[in-house]
Amino acid sequence: MSFAFILFIKSVVAQTSYTLSGTVRDSASQQPLVRAAVVLDYEKITTGTYTDGQGNFTITIPSGRHVVVIRQLGYVPYRTVLFLRQNTTLAVRLPSVASQLEEVIVTSKGYDRNVRQPLLGVSQINIAMLKRMPAALGEVDILRSLQMMPGVTSVGEAANGVNIRGGTMDQNLILMDDTPIFNPTHMFGLFSVFPPDAVANLDLYKGNVPARYGGRAASVLDISLRNPDLNQFRLSGGVSLVANRLTVETPLIKGKLALLVSGRGAFNDFLLRLASSRLNDIRAKFGEGTAKLFWRVNDRNTVTAMAYLSEDLFQTNLLGSLANVNAVRTQYAQQTANGMVRWFHAVNDRVNVQTTALVAQYIPKILSVEDSINNKVTLKQSLLQRQVKSNLNYQLDNQKIELGINGTHYRLNPGELIAGTSPAVNSQKTPPEQALELAIHAEDEIRLSSRLAVSAGLRYSHFLNLGPSIVRQYRSNGSENIPDATNVVDSVRYGAGQISQQYGGLEPRLGLRYALTDNSSFKLGYNLMRQYLQVITNTTTPLPTARWKTADAHIQPQVSQLWSAGYFLNSPTNVFELSAEVYWRSTQHILDYKPGADFLLQPYPETQLLPGRSKAYGLEIMVSKKKGELTGWVNYTYSRTLNQVNQGADSQQQINGGDWYRANYDRPHSLNLSLNINQGKHHSFSFNFAYSTGRPYTAPEGYVRYRNQLYPFYNERNQARQPDYHRLDFAWNIDNPSLKNRRWQGHWTFTVYNLYGRANTYSIYYRPEGPYRLAIFATPIPSLAYSFEFK
């Protein structure tokens, strides 16, 4: 009886075991892959085998559900789930990692490989990669993602922009389809203003800046929106804890004319209170929309038109109200309205001309509601920029030539106080400003030999400050006039259109590359840029109401010179990339503020400012893996930014006694790690880790007692540092969870921002009872976002 039972069990086991066999080959060459690993997971038991010299494998396994993974070094792994009920044969084709599309940042772009391009500090950002990175509250954020790159920092979680290679926030030229963005953030710096579903490319120039760009002293972030599909209707969008978005693109005349419309709105401000107790009093809403029309006139002509509108309304008790207004609440509103029309004409296969006309308007407001009557006191500012430019490009086999001309008109309303029906507030208006900036440029990128390539550009800019205006004259103090309200000796009135002051000069740009091997090169670069429009503020991060100011008789344009050198190395298959760059920046005529400075409604802001100079230097090292199952990068930056203000022997014209002092964003050490683990077509996991030295701040030297109250006493500026900053984020991306090839494709993203709950200090305030540290996101913040696409 027992012997029969044993035979029965053996027969059952024999009947429920099957053979899995197959062949593993290269998907392109069809060559067999030797010693490829075949791994099977069955009921938490792992077994496996290897392919033989012909790429074949055979293994006997029990029936049931098996997870099969086939790997070979240098190839994308194959994954599948088998429900084994019979002998099964697989024909597996593994694609080489080298043949994959790159999934992360590339260090330069152009008609040549990145190692051979004669430019430094140029990065092209992959939008698909940004969308997979962990994002705060599920919102894809371009500026926050840029901070994972070397040389890009900010002053904190809610910074109203980024600092690049020692530059201030306003020294970055931010363009969206050629139109300038003067405030790139929503909600006082919590989120970017760029519509993520409509963005096609991001090009960041932090080293060699092409001669076609001008007007800023540090860097250029050039964002291009997608052209609508001329042949296919597409619908995409998504929902997150913060905002809802929808994008539609449709052909109007198939193959000729198409329209893209993209919008995003945030009305879920109550959820901010769940993210941080510091956000309990915040009421915030924003909306943005863009429309882009693309007309393919014929094979040689295209016309593109773009319109962009963004509005914010933000209410918080953290910042207080307007001076002399007894307000029950204060709101901050801002509006951006941009438009652009571009005509592209191909003269022939080598020559093309592109002409663009654009307008950009930025209007920030402070709205204070008085407590006694239902009246809003409004402080309004505005900045209007209109520009026309044209470029001619000539492409040869080993050479690319560009010539261009442009003219820009600025009109500023520095401040206007509208009292409404208030009996206690008087209306007031600051004199407006107008200016004209003209420029021409030429650039030649040429490959002189297989090893040597040069990019040489020259830009000439000329700036005219125009009336009507009243220009004060101040008493001379040695070799120069010191603008101070007590030193006024005369004033000159200029009529409308009259030139009150003008500046100009050459702006050379040079990049040189010498190839050491086929996969490595050494590069040198030099840049000189002038900035005629700048922000003046006495806050660490400029508020939306920070004042923009043109150069004039007393405020000179900032002039920045950047020297850089770098070594670049690619692996033979272009899977790995190493770069190491050093830079030195020297900037003249930077602006800092006098103690107690107030710029709102100030008709003569030069009396509140102190001109000086800045120096910045650093080392940036980055290693990236651009293809394969695991992609990402790690980078380290050592950088310093120091300022000096020493206008004379008078201590009122100096900062820190005329010595060099740290800039607000001087953070010597930073380390960034970004990883994406791709688990097939439907799952991926992403991790971001960021570390940086704490930023400088001004700590009091002691306390002074006045009328039985203690007040902090300040002496040296930026002599202390906040605690170091570090944060880990996580994201799980699920693509098309139905696993079916449908016209409607869904995508879920689960994110945890600040995974281990680090309470990073944003600001330190000093009260009579002692210091108080403000942290914006002090706990882990989970979020869930859903995106979709319909074709």
Coordinates of N, CA and C in Angstrom, one line a residue, residues 428-576:
Q428 N -0.5 107.5 -4.7 CA 0.9 108.0 -5.1 C 1.3 107.2 -6.3
K429 N 2.2 107.8 -7.1 CA 2.7 107.2 -8.3 C 4.1 107.5 -8.5
T430 N 5.0 106.5 -8.7 CA 6.4 106.7 -9.0 C 6.6 106.9 -10.4
P431 N 7.5 107.9 -10.8 CA 7.8 108.2 -12.2 C 8.1 106.9 -13.0
P432 N 7.5 106.7 -14.2 CA 7.7 105.6 -15.0 C 9.1 105.6 -15.7
E433 N 9.6 104.5 -16.2 CA 10.9 104.4 -16.8 C 10.7 103.8 -18.2
Q434 N 11.5 104.3 -19.2 CA 11.5 103.8 -20.5 C 13.0 103.6 -21.0
A435 N 13.2 102.6 -21.8 CA 14.6 102.4 -22.3 C 14.5 101.6 -23.6
L436 N 15.6 101.6 -24.3 CA 15.7 100.9 -25.6 C 17.1 100.2 -25.6
E437 N 17.1 98.9 -26.0 CA 18.3 98.2 -26.1 C 18.4 97.6 -27.5
L438 N 19.5 97.9 -28.2 CA 19.8 97.5 -29.5 C 21.0 96.6 -29.6
A439 N 21.0 95.6 -30.4 CA 22.1 94.7 -30.4 C 22.3 94.0 -31.8
I440 N 23.5 93.7 -32.2 CA 23.8 92.9 -33.3 C 24.8 91.8 -32.9
H441 N 24.8 90.7 -33.6 CA 25.7 89.6 -33.2 C 26.1 88.8 -34.4
A442 N 27.3 88.2 -34.3 CA 27.8 87.2 -35.3 C 28.5 86.1 -34.5
E443 N 28.3 84.9 -35.1 CA 28.8 83.7 -34.4 C 29.3 82.7 -35.5
D444 N 30.4 82.1 -35.2 CA 30.9 81.1 -36.2 C 31.4 79.9 -35.4
E445 N 30.8 78.7 -35.7 CA 31.2 77.5 -35.1 C 31.9 76.6 -36.2
I446 N 33.2 76.3 -36.0 CA 33.9 75.7 -37.1 C 34.8 74.6 -36.6
R447 N 34.8 73.5 -37.3 CA 35.7 72.4 -37.0 C 36.9 72.5 -37.9
L448 N 38.1 72.9 -37.2 CA 39.3 73.2 -38.0 C 40.0 71.9 -38.4
S449 N 39.9 70.9 -37.5 CA 40.5 69.6 -37.8 C 39.7 68.5 -37.1
S450 N 40.2 67.3 -37.1 CA 39.5 66.2 -36.4 C 39.7 66.4 -34.9
R451 N 40.6 67.2 -34.5 CA 40.8 67.4 -33.0 C 40.4 68.8 -32.5
L452 N 40.5 69.8 -33.4 CA 40.3 71.2 -33.0 C 39.0 71.8 -33.5
A453 N 38.2 72.3 -32.6 CA 37.0 73.0 -33.0 C 36.8 74.3 -32.2
V454 N 36.3 75.4 -32.8 CA 36.2 76.7 -32.2 C 34.8 77.2 -32.4
S455 N 34.2 77.8 -31.3 CA 33.0 78.6 -31.4 C 33.3 80.0 -31.0
A456 N 33.3 80.9 -31.9 CA 33.6 82.3 -31.7 C 32.4 83.2 -32.0
G457 N 32.0 84.0 -31.0 CA 30.9 84.9 -31.2 C 31.2 86.3 -30.7
L458 N 30.6 87.3 -31.3 CA 30.7 88.7 -30.9 C 29.4 89.4 -30.9
R459 N 29.0 90.0 -29.8 CA 27.8 90.7 -29.7 C 28.1 92.2 -29.3
Y460 N 27.4 93.1 -30.0 CA 27.5 94.5 -29.5 C 26.1 94.9 -29.1
S461 N 26.0 95.4 -27.9 CA 24.8 95.9 -27.4 C 24.9 97.4 -27.0
H462 N 23.8 98.1 -27.2 CA 23.8 99.6 -26.9 C 22.5 99.9 -26.2
F463 N 22.6 100.5 -25.1 CA 21.4 100.8 -24.2 C 21.2 102.3 -24.1
L464 N 19.9 102.7 -24.2 CA 19.5 104.1 -24.1 C 18.4 104.2 -23.1
N465 N 18.7 105.0 -22.1 CA 17.6 105.3 -21.1 C 16.9 106.6 -21.5
L466 N 15.6 106.5 -21.6 CA 14.8 107.5 -22.3 C 13.9 108.2 -21.3
G467 N 13.6 109.5 -21.6 CA 12.7 110.3 -20.8 C 11.3 110.0 -21.1
P468 N 10.3 110.5 -20.4 CA 10.5 111.7 -19.5 C 11.0 111.2 -18.1
S469 N 11.9 112.0 -17.6 CA 12.5 111.6 -16.3 C 13.2 112.9 -15.7
I470 N 13.4 112.8 -14.4 CA 14.1 113.8 -13.6 C 15.4 113.1 -13.1
V471 N 16.5 113.6 -13.4 CA 17.8 113.0 -13.0 C 18.5 113.9 -12.0
R472 N 18.6 113.4 -10.8 CA 19.3 114.2 -9.8 C 20.8 114.2 -10.0
Q473 N 21.4 115.3 -9.5 CA 22.8 115.4 -9.5 C 23.3 115.5 -8.0
Y474 N 24.3 114.7 -7.6 CA 24.7 114.6 -6.2 C 26.1 115.2 -6.0
R475 N 26.4 115.7 -4.8 CA 27.6 116.3 -4.5 C 28.8 115.2 -4.6
S476 N 29.9 115.7 -5.2 CA 31.0 114.8 -5.4 C 31.7 114.5 -4.1
N477 N 32.1 113.2 -4.0 CA 32.9 112.7 -2.9 C 34.1 112.1 -3.4
G478 N 35.2 112.9 -3.6 CA 36.4 112.3 -4.2 C 36.2 112.2 -5.7
S479 N 36.4 111.0 -6.3 CA 36.4 110.8 -7.7 C 35.0 110.5 -8.3
E480 N 33.9 110.4 -7.4 CA 32.6 110.0 -7.9 C 31.6 110.6 -7.0
N481 N 30.3 110.7 -7.6 CA 29.2 111.2 -6.9 C 28.6 110.1 -6.0
I482 N 28.2 110.4 -4.8 CA 27.6 109.4 -3.9 C 26.1 109.8 -3.8
P483 N 25.2 108.9 -4.4 CA 23.8 109.2 -4.4 C 23.3 109.1 -3.0
D484 N 22.9 110.2 -2.4 CA 22.3 110.2 -1.0 C 21.4 111.4 -1.0
A485 N 20.3 111.2 -0.3 CA 19.2 112.3 -0.2 C 19.8 113.6 0.4
T486 N 20.8 113.5 1.2 CA 21.4 114.7 1.7 C 22.4 115.4 0.9
N487 N 22.8 114.7 -0.3 CA 23.9 115.3 -1.2 C 23.3 115.8 -2.5
V488 N 22.0 116.1 -2.6 CA 21.5 116.6 -3.9 C 21.9 118.0 -4.1
V489 N 22.4 118.3 -5.3 CA 22.8 119.7 -5.6 C 22.1 120.3 -6.7
D490 N 21.5 119.4 -7.6 CA 20.7 119.9 -8.7 C 19.9 118.7 -9.3
S491 N 19.1 119.0 -10.3 CA 18.4 118.0 -11.0 C 18.1 118.5 -12.5
V492 N 18.1 117.5 -13.4 CA 17.9 117.8 -14.8 C 16.7 117.1 -15.3
R493 N 15.8 117.8 -16.0 CA 14.6 117.2 -16.5 C 14.7 116.8 -18.0
Y494 N 14.3 115.6 -18.3 CA 14.4 115.1 -19.7 C 13.0 114.9 -20.2
G495 N 12.7 115.3 -21.4 CA 11.4 115.2 -22.0 C 11.2 113.8 -22.6
A496 N 10.0 113.5 -23.1 CA 9.7 112.2 -23.6 C 10.6 111.9 -24.8
G497 N 11.2 110.8 -24.8 CA 12.0 110.3 -25.9 C 13.5 110.8 -25.9
Q498 N 13.8 111.8 -25.0 CA 15.1 112.3 -24.8 C 16.0 111.2 -24.1
I499 N 17.3 111.2 -24.5 CA 18.2 110.2 -24.0 C 18.8 110.8 -22.7
S500 N 18.6 110.2 -21.6 CA 19.2 110.7 -20.3 C 20.5 110.0 -20.0
Q501 N 20.7 108.8 -20.5 CA 22.0 108.1 -20.3 C 22.1 107.0 -21.3
Q502 N 23.3 106.6 -21.7 CA 23.5 105.5 -22.6 C 24.7 104.8 -22.3
Y503 N 24.7 103.4 -22.5 CA 25.8 102.5 -22.3 C 25.9 101.6 -23.5
G504 N 27.0 100.9 -23.6 CA 27.2 100.0 -24.7 C 28.6 99.3 -24.6
G505 N 28.7 98.3 -25.4 CA 30.0 97.7 -25.5 C 30.0 96.3 -26.2
L506 N 31.2 95.8 -26.5 CA 31.3 94.5 -27.1 C 31.2 93.4 -26.1
E507 N 30.6 92.3 -26.5 CA 30.4 91.1 -25.6 C 31.0 89.9 -26.4
P508 N 32.3 89.6 -26.2 CA 32.9 88.5 -26.9 C 32.5 87.2 -26.2
R509 N 32.3 86.1 -27.0 CA 32.1 84.8 -26.5 C 33.0 83.8 -27.3
L510 N 33.7 82.9 -26.5 CA 34.7 82.0 -27.2 C 34.6 80.7 -26.5
G511 N 34.6 79.6 -27.3 CA 34.7 78.3 -26.9 C 35.6 77.5 -27.7
L512 N 36.5 76.7 -27.1 CA 37.5 76.0 -27.9 C 37.6 74.6 -27.3
R513 N 37.6 73.6 -28.3 CA 37.7 72.2 -27.9 C 38.9 71.5 -28.6
Y514 N 39.6 70.7 -27.8 CA 40.7 69.9 -28.4 C 40.4 68.5 -28.0
A515 N 40.2 67.6 -29.0 CA 39.9 66.2 -28.8 C 41.2 65.5 -28.4
L516 N 41.2 64.9 -27.2 CA 42.4 64.1 -26.8 C 42.3 62.7 -27.4
T517 N 41.1 62.1 -27.4 CA 40.9 60.8 -28.1 C 39.5 60.9 -28.8
D518 N 39.1 59.8 -29.4 CA 37.8 59.8 -30.0 C 36.6 60.0 -29.0
N519 N 36.9 59.7 -27.7 CA 35.9 59.8 -26.7 C 36.2 60.8 -25.6
S520 N 37.2 61.6 -25.7 CA 37.5 62.6 -24.6 C 38.0 63.9 -25.3
S521 N 37.8 64.9 -24.5 CA 38.3 66.2 -25.0 C 38.5 67.2 -23.8
F522 N 39.3 68.2 -24.1 CA 39.5 69.3 -23.2 C 39.0 70.6 -23.8
K523 N 38.3 71.4 -23.0 CA 37.7 72.6 -23.5 C 38.1 73.9 -22.7
L524 N 38.1 75.0 -23.4 CA 38.3 76.3 -22.7 C 37.1 77.2 -23.2
G525 N 36.7 78.1 -22.3 CA 35.7 79.1 -22.7 C 35.8 80.4 -22.0
Y526 N 35.3 81.4 -22.7 CA 35.3 82.8 -22.1 C 34.0 83.5 -22.6
N527 N 33.4 84.2 -21.6 CA 32.1 84.9 -21.9 C 32.2 86.3 -21.3
L528 N 31.6 87.3 -22.0 CA 31.4 88.6 -21.4 C 30.0 89.0 -21.7
M529 N 29.2 89.3 -20.7 CA 27.8 89.7 -20.9 C 27.5 91.0 -20.1
R530 N 26.5 91.8 -20.6 CA 26.1 93.0 -20.0 C 24.6 92.9 -19.6
Q531 N 24.2 93.4 -18.5 CA 22.8 93.4 -18.0 C 22.4 94.8 -17.7
Y532 N 21.3 95.2 -18.4 CA 20.8 96.5 -18.3 C 19.5 96.6 -17.5
L533 N 18.9 95.5 -17.2 CA 17.6 95.4 -16.5 C 17.8 94.4 -15.3
Q534 N 17.5 94.9 -14.1 CA 17.8 94.1 -12.9 C 16.7 94.3 -11.8
V535 N 16.7 93.4 -10.9 CA 15.8 93.5 -9.7 C 16.6 94.1 -8.6
I536 N 16.0 95.0 -7.9 CA 16.5 95.6 -6.7 C 15.6 95.2 -5.5
T537 N 16.2 94.6 -4.5 CA 15.4 94.1 -3.4 C 16.3 94.0 -2.1
N538 N 15.7 94.0 -1.0 CA 16.5 93.7 0.3 C 16.0 92.5 1.0
T539 N 15.5 91.5 0.2 CA 15.1 90.2 0.7 C 16.0 89.2 0.2
T540 N 16.0 88.0 0.9 CA 16.9 86.9 0.4 C 16.5 86.4 -0.9
T541 N 15.2 86.1 -1.1 CA 14.6 85.7 -2.4 C 13.6 86.8 -2.8
P542 N 13.8 87.3 -4.0 CA 12.9 88.4 -4.5 C 11.4 88.0 -4.4
L543 N 10.6 88.8 -3.8 CA 9.2 88.6 -3.8 C 8.6 89.0 -5.1
P544 N 7.4 88.5 -5.4 CA 6.8 88.9 -6.7 C 6.7 90.4 -6.9
T545 N 6.7 91.1 -5.8 CA 6.6 92.6 -5.9 C 7.9 93.3 -5.8
A546 N 9.0 92.5 -5.9 CA 10.3 93.1 -6.0 C 10.4 94.0 -7.2
R547 N 11.2 95.1 -7.1 CA 11.2 96.1 -8.1 C 12.2 95.9 -9.2
W548 N 11.8 96.0 -10.4 CA 12.7 95.9 -11.6 C 13.1 97.3 -11.9
K549 N 14.4 97.4 -12.3 CA 15.0 98.7 -12.5 C 15.9 98.7 -13.7
T550 N 15.8 99.7 -14.6 CA 16.7 99.8 -15.8 C 18.0 100.5 -15.3
A551 N 19.1 100.3 -16.1 CA 20.3 101.1 -15.9 C 19.9 102.6 -16.2
D552 N 20.6 103.5 -15.4 CA 20.3 104.9 -15.7 C 21.6 105.7 -15.3
A553 N 21.5 107.0 -15.1 CA 22.6 107.8 -14.9 C 23.4 107.4 -13.6
H554 N 22.8 106.8 -12.7 CA 23.4 106.4 -11.4 C 23.6 105.0 -11.2
I555 N 22.8 104.2 -11.9 CA 22.9 102.7 -11.8 C 23.5 102.2 -13.1
Q556 N 24.7 101.7 -13.0 CA 25.4 101.2 -14.2 C 25.0 99.8 -14.5
P557 N 25.1 99.4 -15.8 CA 24.8 98.0 -16.1 C 25.9 97.0 -15.5
Q558 N 25.4 95.9 -15.1 CA 26.3 94.8 -14.6 C 27.1 94.2 -15.8
V559 N 28.4 94.0 -15.6 CA 29.2 93.4 -16.6 C 29.9 92.2 -16.0
S560 N 29.6 91.0 -16.6 CA 30.1 89.8 -16.0 C 31.1 89.1 -17.0
Q561 N 32.2 88.7 -16.5 CA 33.2 87.9 -17.3 C 33.4 86.5 -16.7
L562 N 33.3 85.5 -17.5 CA 33.4 84.1 -17.1 C 34.4 83.4 -17.8
W563 N 35.4 82.8 -17.1 CA 36.4 81.9 -17.7 C 36.1 80.5 -17.2
S564 N 36.2 79.6 -18.1 CA 35.9 78.2 -17.7 C 36.8 77.2 -18.5
A565 N 37.0 76.0 -17.9 CA 37.8 75.0 -18.5 C 37.2 73.6 -18.1
G566 N 37.2 72.6 -19.0 CA 36.6 71.4 -18.6 C 37.2 70.2 -19.4
Y567 N 37.0 69.0 -18.7 CA 37.4 67.7 -19.3 C 36.2 66.9 -19.5
F568 N 36.0 66.3 -20.6 CA 34.8 65.5 -21.0 C 35.2 64.1 -21.5
L569 N 34.5 63.1 -21.0 CA 34.9 61.7 -21.4 C 33.6 60.9 -21.5
N570 N 33.4 60.3 -22.6 CA 32.3 59.3 -22.9 C 32.8 57.9 -23.0
S571 N 32.0 57.0 -22.5 CA 32.4 55.6 -22.7 C 32.3 55.3 -24.2
P572 N 32.9 54.2 -24.7 CA 32.8 53.9 -26.2 C 31.4 53.7 -26.7
T573 N 30.5 53.2 -25.8 CA 29.1 53.0 -26.3 C 28.2 54.2 -25.9
N574 N 28.8 55.3 -25.4 CA 28.0 56.5 -25.0 C 27.0 56.2 -23.9
V575 N 27.2 55.1 -23.1 CA 26.3 54.8 -22.0 C 26.7 55.7 -20.8
F576 N 28.0 55.8 -20.5 CA 28.5 56.6 -19.4 C 29.1 57.9 -19.9

